[in-house]
Short mmCIF file of C-alpha atoms in Angstrom, two decimals:
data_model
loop_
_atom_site.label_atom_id
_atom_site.label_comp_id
_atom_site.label_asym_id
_atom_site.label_seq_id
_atom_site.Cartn_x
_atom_site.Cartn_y
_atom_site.Cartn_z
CA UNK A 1 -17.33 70.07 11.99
CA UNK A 2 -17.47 66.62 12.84
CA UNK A 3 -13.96 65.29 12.71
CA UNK A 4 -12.62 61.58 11.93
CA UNK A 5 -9.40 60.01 11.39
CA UNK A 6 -8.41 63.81 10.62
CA UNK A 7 -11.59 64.34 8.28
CA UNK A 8 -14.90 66.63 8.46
CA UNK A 9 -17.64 63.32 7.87
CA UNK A 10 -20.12 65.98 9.12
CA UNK A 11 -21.25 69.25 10.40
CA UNK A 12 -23.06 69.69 13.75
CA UNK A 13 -25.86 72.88 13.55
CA UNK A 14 -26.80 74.58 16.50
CA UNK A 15 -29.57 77.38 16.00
CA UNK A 16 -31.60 79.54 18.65
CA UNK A 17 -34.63 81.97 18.35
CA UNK A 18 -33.16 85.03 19.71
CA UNK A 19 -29.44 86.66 17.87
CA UNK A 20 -26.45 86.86 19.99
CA UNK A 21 -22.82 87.24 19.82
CA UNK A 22 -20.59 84.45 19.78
CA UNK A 23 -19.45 82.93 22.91
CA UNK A 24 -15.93 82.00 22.79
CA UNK A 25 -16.35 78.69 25.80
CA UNK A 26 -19.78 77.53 23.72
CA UNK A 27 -17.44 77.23 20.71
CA UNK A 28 -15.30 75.49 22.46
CA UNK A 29 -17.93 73.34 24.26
CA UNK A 30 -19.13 72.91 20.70
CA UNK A 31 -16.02 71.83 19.28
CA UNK A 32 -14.84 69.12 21.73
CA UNK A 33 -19.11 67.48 21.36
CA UNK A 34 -18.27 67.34 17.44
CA UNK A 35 -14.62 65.47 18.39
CA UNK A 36 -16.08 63.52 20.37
CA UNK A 37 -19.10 62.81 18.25
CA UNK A 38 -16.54 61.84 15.72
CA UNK A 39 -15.07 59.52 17.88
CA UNK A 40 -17.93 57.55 18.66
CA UNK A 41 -19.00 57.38 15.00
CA UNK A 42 -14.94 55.89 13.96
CA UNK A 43 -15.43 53.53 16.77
CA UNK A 44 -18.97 52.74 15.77
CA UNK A 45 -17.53 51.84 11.94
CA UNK A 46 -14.33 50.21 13.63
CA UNK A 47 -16.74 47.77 15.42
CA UNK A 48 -18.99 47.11 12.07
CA UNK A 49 -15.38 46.70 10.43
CA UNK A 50 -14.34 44.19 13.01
CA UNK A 51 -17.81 42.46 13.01
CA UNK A 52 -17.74 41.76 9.63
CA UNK A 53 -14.33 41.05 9.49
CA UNK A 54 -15.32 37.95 12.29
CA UNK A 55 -18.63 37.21 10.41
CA UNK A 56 -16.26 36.70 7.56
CA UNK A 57 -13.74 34.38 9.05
CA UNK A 58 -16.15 32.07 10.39
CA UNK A 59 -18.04 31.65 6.92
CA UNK A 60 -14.31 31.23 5.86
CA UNK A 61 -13.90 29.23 8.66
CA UNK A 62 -16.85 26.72 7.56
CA UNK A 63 -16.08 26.47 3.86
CA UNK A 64 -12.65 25.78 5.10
CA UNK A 65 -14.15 23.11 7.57
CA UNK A 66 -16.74 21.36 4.76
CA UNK A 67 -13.16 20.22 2.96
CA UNK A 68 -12.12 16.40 3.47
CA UNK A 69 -8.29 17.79 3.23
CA UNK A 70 -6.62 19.23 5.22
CA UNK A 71 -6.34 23.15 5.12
CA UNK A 72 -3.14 24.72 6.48
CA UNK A 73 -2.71 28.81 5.89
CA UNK A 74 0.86 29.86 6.34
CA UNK A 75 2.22 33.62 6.62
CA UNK A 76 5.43 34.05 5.16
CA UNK A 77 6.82 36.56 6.80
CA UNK A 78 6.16 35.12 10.06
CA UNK A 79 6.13 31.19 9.26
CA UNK A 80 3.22 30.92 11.39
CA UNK A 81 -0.07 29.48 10.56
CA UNK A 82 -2.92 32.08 10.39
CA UNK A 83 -5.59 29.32 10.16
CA UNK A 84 -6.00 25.70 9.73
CA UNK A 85 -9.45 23.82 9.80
CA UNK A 86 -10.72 20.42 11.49
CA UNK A 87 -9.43 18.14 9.30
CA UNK A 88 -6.20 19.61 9.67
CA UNK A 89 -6.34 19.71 13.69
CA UNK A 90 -7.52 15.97 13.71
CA UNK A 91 -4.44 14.82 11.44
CA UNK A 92 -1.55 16.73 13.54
CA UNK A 93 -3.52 16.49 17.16
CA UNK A 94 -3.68 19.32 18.15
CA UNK A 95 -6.52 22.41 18.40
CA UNK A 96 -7.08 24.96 16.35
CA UNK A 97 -5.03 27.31 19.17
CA UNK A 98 -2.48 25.48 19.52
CA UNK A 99 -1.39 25.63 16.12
CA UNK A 100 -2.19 29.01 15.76
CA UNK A 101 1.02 29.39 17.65
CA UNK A 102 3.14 27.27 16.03
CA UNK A 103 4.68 27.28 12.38
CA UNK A 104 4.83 24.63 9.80
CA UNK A 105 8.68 23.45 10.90
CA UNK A 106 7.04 22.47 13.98
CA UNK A 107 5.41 19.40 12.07
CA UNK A 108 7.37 19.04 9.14
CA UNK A 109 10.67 17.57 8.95
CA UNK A 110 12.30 20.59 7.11
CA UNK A 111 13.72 23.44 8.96
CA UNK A 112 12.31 26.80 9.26
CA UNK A 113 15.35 28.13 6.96
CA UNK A 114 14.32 25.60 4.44
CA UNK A 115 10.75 25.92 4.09
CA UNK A 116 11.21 29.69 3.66
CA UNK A 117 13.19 28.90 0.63
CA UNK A 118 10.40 26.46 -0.44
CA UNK A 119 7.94 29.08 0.13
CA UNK A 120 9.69 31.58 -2.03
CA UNK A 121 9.49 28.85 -4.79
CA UNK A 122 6.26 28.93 -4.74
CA UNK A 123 5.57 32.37 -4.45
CA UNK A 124 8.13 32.74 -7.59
CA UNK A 125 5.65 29.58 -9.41
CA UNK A 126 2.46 31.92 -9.07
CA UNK A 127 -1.33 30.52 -9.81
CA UNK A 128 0.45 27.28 -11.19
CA UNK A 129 1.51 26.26 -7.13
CA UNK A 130 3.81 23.30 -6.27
CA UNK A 131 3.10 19.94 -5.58
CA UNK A 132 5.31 17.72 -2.68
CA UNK A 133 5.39 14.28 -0.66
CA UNK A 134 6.66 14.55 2.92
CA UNK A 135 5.71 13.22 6.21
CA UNK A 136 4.62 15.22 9.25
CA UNK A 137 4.82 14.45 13.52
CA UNK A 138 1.79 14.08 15.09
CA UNK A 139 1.71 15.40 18.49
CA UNK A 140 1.44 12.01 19.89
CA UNK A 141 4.77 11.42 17.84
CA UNK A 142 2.91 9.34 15.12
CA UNK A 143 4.53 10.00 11.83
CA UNK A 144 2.14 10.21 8.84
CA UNK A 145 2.65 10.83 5.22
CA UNK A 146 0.92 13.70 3.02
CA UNK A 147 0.77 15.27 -0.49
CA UNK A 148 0.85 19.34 -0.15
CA UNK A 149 -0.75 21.57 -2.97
CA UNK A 150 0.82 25.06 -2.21
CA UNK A 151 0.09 28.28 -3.79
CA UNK A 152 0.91 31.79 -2.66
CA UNK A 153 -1.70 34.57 -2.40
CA UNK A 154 -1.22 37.72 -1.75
CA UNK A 155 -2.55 39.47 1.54
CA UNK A 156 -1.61 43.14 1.66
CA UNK A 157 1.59 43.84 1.48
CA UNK A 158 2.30 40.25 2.77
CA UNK A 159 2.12 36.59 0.76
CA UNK A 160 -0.29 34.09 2.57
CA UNK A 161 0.97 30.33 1.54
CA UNK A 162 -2.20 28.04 1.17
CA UNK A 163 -1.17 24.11 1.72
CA UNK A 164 -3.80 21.75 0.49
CA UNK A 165 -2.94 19.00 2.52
CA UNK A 166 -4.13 15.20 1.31
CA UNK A 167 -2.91 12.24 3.60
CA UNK A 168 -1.41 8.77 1.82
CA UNK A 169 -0.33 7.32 4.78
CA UNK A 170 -1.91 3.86 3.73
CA UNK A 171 -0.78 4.50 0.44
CA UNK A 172 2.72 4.80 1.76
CA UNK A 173 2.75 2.22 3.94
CA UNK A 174 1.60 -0.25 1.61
CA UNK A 175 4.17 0.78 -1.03
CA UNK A 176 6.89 0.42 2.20
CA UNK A 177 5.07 -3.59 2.72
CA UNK A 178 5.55 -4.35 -0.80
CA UNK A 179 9.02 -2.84 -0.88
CA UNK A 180 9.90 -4.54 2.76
CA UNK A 181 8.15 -8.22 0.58
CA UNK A 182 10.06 -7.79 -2.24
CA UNK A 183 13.24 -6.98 -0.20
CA UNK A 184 12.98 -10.23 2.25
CA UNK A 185 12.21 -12.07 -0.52
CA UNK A 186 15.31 -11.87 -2.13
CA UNK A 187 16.73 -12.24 1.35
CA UNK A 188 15.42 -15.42 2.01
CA UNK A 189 16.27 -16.56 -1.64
CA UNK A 190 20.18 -15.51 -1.41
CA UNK A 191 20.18 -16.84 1.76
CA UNK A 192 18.54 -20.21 0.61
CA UNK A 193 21.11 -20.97 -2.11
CA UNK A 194 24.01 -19.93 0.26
CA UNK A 195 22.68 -22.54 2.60
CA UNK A 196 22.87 -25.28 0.70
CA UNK A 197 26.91 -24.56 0.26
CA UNK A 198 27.32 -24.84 4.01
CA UNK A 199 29.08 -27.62 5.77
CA UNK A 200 29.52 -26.13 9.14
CA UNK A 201 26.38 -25.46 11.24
CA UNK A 202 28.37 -22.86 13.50
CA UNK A 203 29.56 -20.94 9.79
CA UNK A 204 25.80 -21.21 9.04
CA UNK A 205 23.95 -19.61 12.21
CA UNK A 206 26.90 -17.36 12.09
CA UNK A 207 25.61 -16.35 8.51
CA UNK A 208 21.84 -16.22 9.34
CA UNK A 209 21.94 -14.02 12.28
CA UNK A 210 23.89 -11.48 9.96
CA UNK A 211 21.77 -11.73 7.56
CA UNK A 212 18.83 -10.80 9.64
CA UNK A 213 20.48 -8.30 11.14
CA UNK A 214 21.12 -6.32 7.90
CA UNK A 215 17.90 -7.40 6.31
CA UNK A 216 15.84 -5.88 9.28
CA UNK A 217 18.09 -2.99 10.35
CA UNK A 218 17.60 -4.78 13.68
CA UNK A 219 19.85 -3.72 16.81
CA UNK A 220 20.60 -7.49 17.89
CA UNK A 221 19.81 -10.72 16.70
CA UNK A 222 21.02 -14.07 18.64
CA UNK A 223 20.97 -17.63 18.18
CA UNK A 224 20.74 -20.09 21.92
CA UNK A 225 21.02 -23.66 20.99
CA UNK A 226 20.31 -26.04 24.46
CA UNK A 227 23.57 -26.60 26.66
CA UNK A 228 24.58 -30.07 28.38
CA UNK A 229 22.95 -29.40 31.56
CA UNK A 230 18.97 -29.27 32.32
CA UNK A 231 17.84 -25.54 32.31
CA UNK A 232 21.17 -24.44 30.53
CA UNK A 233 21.31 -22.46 27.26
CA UNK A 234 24.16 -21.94 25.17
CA UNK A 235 24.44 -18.90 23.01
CA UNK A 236 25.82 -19.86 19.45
CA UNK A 237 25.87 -16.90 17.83
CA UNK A 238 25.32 -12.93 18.76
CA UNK A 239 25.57 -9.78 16.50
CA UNK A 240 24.68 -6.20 16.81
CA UNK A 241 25.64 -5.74 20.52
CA UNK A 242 28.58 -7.27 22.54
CA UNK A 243 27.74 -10.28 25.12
CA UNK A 244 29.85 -11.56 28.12
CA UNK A 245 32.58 -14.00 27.64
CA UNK A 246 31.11 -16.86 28.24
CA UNK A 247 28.30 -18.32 26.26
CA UNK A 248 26.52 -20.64 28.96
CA UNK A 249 23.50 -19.23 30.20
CA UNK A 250 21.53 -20.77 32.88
CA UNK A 251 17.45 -20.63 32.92
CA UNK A 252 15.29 -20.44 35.32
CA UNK A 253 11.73 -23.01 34.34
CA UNK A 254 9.20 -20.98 32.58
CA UNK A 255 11.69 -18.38 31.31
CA UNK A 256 10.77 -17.01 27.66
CA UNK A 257 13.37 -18.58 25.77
CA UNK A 258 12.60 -21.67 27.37
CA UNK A 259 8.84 -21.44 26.72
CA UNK A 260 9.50 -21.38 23.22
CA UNK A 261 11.97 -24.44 23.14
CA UNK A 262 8.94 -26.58 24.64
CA UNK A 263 6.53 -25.20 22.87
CA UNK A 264 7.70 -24.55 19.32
CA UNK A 265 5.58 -21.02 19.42
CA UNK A 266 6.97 -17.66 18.56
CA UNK A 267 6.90 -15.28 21.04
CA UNK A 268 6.64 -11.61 21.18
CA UNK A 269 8.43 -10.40 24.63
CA UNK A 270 10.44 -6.98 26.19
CA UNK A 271 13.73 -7.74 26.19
CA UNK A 272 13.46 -7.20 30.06
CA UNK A 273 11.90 -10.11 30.44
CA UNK A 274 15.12 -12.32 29.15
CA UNK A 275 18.21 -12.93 30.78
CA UNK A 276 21.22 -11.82 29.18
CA UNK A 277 21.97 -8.37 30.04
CA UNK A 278 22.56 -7.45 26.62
CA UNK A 279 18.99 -7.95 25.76
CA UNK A 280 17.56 -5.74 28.35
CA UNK A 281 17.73 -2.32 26.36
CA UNK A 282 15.13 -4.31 23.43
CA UNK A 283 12.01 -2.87 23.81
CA UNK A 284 10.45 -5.38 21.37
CA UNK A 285 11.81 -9.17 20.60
CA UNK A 286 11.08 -11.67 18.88
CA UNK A 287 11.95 -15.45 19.82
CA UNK A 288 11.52 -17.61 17.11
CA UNK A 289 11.74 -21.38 17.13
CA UNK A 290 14.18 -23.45 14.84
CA UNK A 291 12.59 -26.71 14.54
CA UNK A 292 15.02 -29.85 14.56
CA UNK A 293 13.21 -33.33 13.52
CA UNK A 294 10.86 -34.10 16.65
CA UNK A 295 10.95 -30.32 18.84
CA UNK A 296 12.66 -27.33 18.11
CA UNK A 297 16.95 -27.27 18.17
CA UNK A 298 17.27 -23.60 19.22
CA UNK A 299 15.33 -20.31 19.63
CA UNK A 300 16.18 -16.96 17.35
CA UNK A 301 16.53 -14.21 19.45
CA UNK A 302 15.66 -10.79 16.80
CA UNK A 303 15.41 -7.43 18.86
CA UNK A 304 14.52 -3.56 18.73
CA UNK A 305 15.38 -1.27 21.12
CA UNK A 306 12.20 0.26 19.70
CA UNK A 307 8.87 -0.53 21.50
CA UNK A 308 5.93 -2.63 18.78
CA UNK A 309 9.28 -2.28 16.01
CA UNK A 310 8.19 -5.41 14.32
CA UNK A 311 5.57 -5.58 11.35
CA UNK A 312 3.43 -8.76 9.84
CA UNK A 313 6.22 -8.74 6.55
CA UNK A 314 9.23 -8.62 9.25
CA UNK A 315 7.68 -11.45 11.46
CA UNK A 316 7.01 -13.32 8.61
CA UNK A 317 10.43 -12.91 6.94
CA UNK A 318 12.42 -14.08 9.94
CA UNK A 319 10.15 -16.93 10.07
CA UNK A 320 10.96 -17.99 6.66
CA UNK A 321 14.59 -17.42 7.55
CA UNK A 322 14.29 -19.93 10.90
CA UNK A 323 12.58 -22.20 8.56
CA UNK A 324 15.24 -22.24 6.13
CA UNK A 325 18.05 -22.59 8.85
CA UNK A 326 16.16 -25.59 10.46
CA UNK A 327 16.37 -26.93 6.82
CA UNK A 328 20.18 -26.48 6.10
CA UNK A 329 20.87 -27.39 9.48
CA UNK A 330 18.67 -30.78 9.07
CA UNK A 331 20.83 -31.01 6.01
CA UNK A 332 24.31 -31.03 7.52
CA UNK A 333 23.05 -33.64 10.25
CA UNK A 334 21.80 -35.69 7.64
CA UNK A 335 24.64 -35.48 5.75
CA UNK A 336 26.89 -36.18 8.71
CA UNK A 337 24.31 -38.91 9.57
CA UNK A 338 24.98 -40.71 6.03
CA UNK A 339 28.72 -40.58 5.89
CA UNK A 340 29.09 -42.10 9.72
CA UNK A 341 26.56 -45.18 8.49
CA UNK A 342 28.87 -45.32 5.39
CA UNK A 343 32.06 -45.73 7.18
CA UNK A 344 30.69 -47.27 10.94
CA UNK A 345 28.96 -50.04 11.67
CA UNK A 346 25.51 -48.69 13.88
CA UNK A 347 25.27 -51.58 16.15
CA UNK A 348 28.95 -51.44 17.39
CA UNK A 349 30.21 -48.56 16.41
CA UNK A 350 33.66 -49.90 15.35
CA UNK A 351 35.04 -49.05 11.72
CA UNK A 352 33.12 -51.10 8.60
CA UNK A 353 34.57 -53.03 6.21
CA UNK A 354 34.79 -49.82 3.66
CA UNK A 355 36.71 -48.21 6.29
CA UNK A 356 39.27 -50.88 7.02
CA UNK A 357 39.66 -51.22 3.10
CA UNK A 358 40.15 -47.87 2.34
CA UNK A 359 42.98 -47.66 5.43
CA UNK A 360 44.61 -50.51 4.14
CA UNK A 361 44.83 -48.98 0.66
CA UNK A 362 46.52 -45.80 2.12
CA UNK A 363 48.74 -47.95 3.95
#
């Protein structure tokens, strides 16, 4: 018999011409060619198993590929992924290997406990799958948003979860712009109408720079005004980080801040690049001119301690907001302007005749 996996699959025949009696070592000779034979014929069908099994996985492999989503496979009992195709290796950065030995909490930002019990869910949901919004970490730390289809299928005695994976990062990121509009827009608007109440410019830029700060989520915003002397800066207002003492700070020519006092420009800058050393830790700032009637008054100092932090919405919200500071502060001088001429005569100085009448009628 020809034995395999425990089972005759054949019969080997030997026959001869001439009779004889049996021979106890050709039986045995005989026996250990049919166990052998056997073994070359399981490993012959293991092979044809395994071959097929390959041939399989790469026609699996290039339907998979063919799709425009993303294709993660997921096995439950391990939380690893078993496969994944190109789209899905082009989204997350990595190769096909290197996720092969990873697991979907290495991308996602759910834990591994948690995404077995979403995993479960879905297995419990059957053929009808579930349907989520989450983001996922690139491995160049890019963030991205997607929408998974998952459904379970089963895979012996295991469950394989299938995630369909579809990416809306520009659809996210434009509902985040419209949000972050809408947002600064009622910003500005509050901010606007407060304004006008103002009769203090330090009460105002005290009230701006907060306001920016919460309206951004920035990590400092500052407000430098320029002091007596030539090259000298004074710092009116600072919130979100503590500053030294004193608020005189003197400039070297060609310095940022300066830069954008002469030339009425915003500036994009690293925070390195300023003096104070309060601003060195802001990876991204943004100096924005507040324009006074013939060259800007004072410079808006908004920072992140995050590298490229700002956005066209944020740059153009804190512009609106300088422009409605240089306003109300135009305002107040103005109005300080009017009630001097209305009680001092320009020329000289010395107190007009509405002055002198209305001291003489108090006295």
């Amino acid at each position: 018999p020809v034995i395999s996996e425990g089972k005759t699959i054949g019969v080997l025949s030997f026959s001869g011409a001439n009779a004889r009696e049996p021979d106890t070592r050709l039986l045995q000779t005989v026996r250990v060619i049919g166990s052998q034979v056997g073994q070359f014929l399981m490993r012959k069908k293991a092979e044809r198993k395994q071959r097929r099994r390959a041939e399989d996985l790469q026609r699996f492999r290039a339907a998979m590929d063919m799709s425009l989503d993303a294709i993660y496979l997921t096995d439950r009992a391990t939380m690893r992924f078993v496969d994944v195709n190109k789209v899905g290796c082009k989204w997350l950065g990595y190769t096909r290997e290197e996720l092969l030995a990873m697991g979907p909490h290495d991308v996602l930002p759910a834990s591994k406990e948690e995404l077995e019990r979403e995993y479960d869910a879905v297995i419990a949901e059957g053929a009808k799958g579930v349907r989520v919004e989450t983001y996922y970490t690139a491995k160049d730390g890019r963030i991205g948003w997607t929408e998974l289809h998952r459904r379970a299928l089963r895979s012996g005695e295991n469950w394989i979860i299938v995630n369909i994976s579809r990416d809306i990062t520009e659809r996210k990121l434009a509902e985040q712009r419209q949000a972050a509009h809408a947002r600064y827009q009622e910003r500005i608007a509050r901010f606007g109408q407060s304004a006008l109440a103002k009769r203090e410019p330090a009460e105002l830029i005290e009230q701006s720079v907060q306001m920016m700060l919460e309206a951004l989520a920035a990590d400092a915003v500052a407000y430098f005004e320029p002091g007596p002397g030539e090259g000298q800066l004074v710092l009116r207002a600072l919130v979100g980080v503590a500053a030294a003492a004193s608020t005189d700070v003197p400039y070297r020519a060609g310095t940022p801040l300066l830069q954008v006092l002469d030339s009425g420009s915003r500036l994009l800058v690293d925070g390195a690049a300023l003096e104070p050393a309060w601003a060195h830790a802001l990876r991204s700032t943004a100096l924005i001119p507040v324009r006074g009637e013939s060259a800007a008054r004072g410079v808006l100092c908004v920072g992140y301690r995050q590298a490229e932090a700002f956005s066209t919405e944020a740059l153009n919200f804190v512009d609106a907001a300088a422009s409605v500071l240089s306003t109300a502060l135009h305002r107040i001088d103005s109005e300080g302007r009017l009630a001097y001429l209305a009680q001092f005569d320009p020329l000289t100085g010395l107190a007009n005749r509405a002055l002198l009448a209305d001291r003489f009628s108090q006295m």
